[in-house]
Every structure is written in C-alpha cells, then in structure tokens.
C-alpha angles and dihedrals in degrees: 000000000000093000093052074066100050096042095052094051093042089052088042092050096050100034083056094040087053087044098053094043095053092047091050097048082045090052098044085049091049089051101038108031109021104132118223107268097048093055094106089045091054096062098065092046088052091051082052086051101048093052099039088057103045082052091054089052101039092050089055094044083049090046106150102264112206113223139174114236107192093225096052136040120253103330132185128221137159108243123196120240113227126199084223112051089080077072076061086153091064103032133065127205117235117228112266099026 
C-alpha cells in the first residue's frame, strides 16, 4: 500500500503546483490588465483568486505525513506543519503535531 501513499502525494503536489501558478498568473492579470469595464467583475474574480490560492498552498503544507509510532505498526497521521519548529532547539514539539 505504500504507493497508494506516493501517488496520492505526488498527485496532491503537482495538482496544487499547477493551482497556485495559475492563481497567481490570474491575480497578476486581474491587477495589471483588467480593462475598464470590466473593473467591478474583476473583484469578485481577485477575491477567487485569493481563496483558491491560499487553499493550493495550505493542502501541500497539510500534506499526510507517514510515521512510525512504537506501539503501533505504520500509521498515518496528518502533521501540521509550524513556522517554528525549524528553531527546533528552542522549540518542542508537542505529542500528536
């Protein structure tokens, strides 16, 4: 079953690349090129945008992590991933993040 697991990373990774390229090139277009008439149009496609890409890059920062618990065999669970633990010296992860 491991490559149930990689597939479904690897489809989550590139499906979400290809997501937050193409939001930002849609955001950079709306602020850049919209034409006058369609300036009122064009918000609600920003705040679209906006939302579609902070879900790309929030689904690949929440990607389902494998770990080995010593109790149980290979078990998955979704870690969070935290700005501070790369200050891992002075941070300590709590059980279960």
């Amino acid at each position: 079953m491991e490559w149930v697991w990689w597939t479904s990373n690897s489809v989550n990774i590139i499906v979400n690349f290809i997501g937050t390229v193409g939001n930002s090139v849609l955001i950079y277009m709306i602020l850049k090129k919209t034409p006058a008439p369609m300036i009122s149009y064009s918000v609600l496609l920003f705040n679209n945008a906006i939302c579609d890409l902070l879900i790309c890059i929030t689904t690949v920062l929440a990607l389902q992590r494998k770990s080995v618990d010593e109790q149980y065999y290979n078990t998955y669970k979704f870690k969070r991933i935290a700005a501070l633990a790369l200050l891992h010296k002075k941070f300590k992860m709590l059980p279960g993040f």
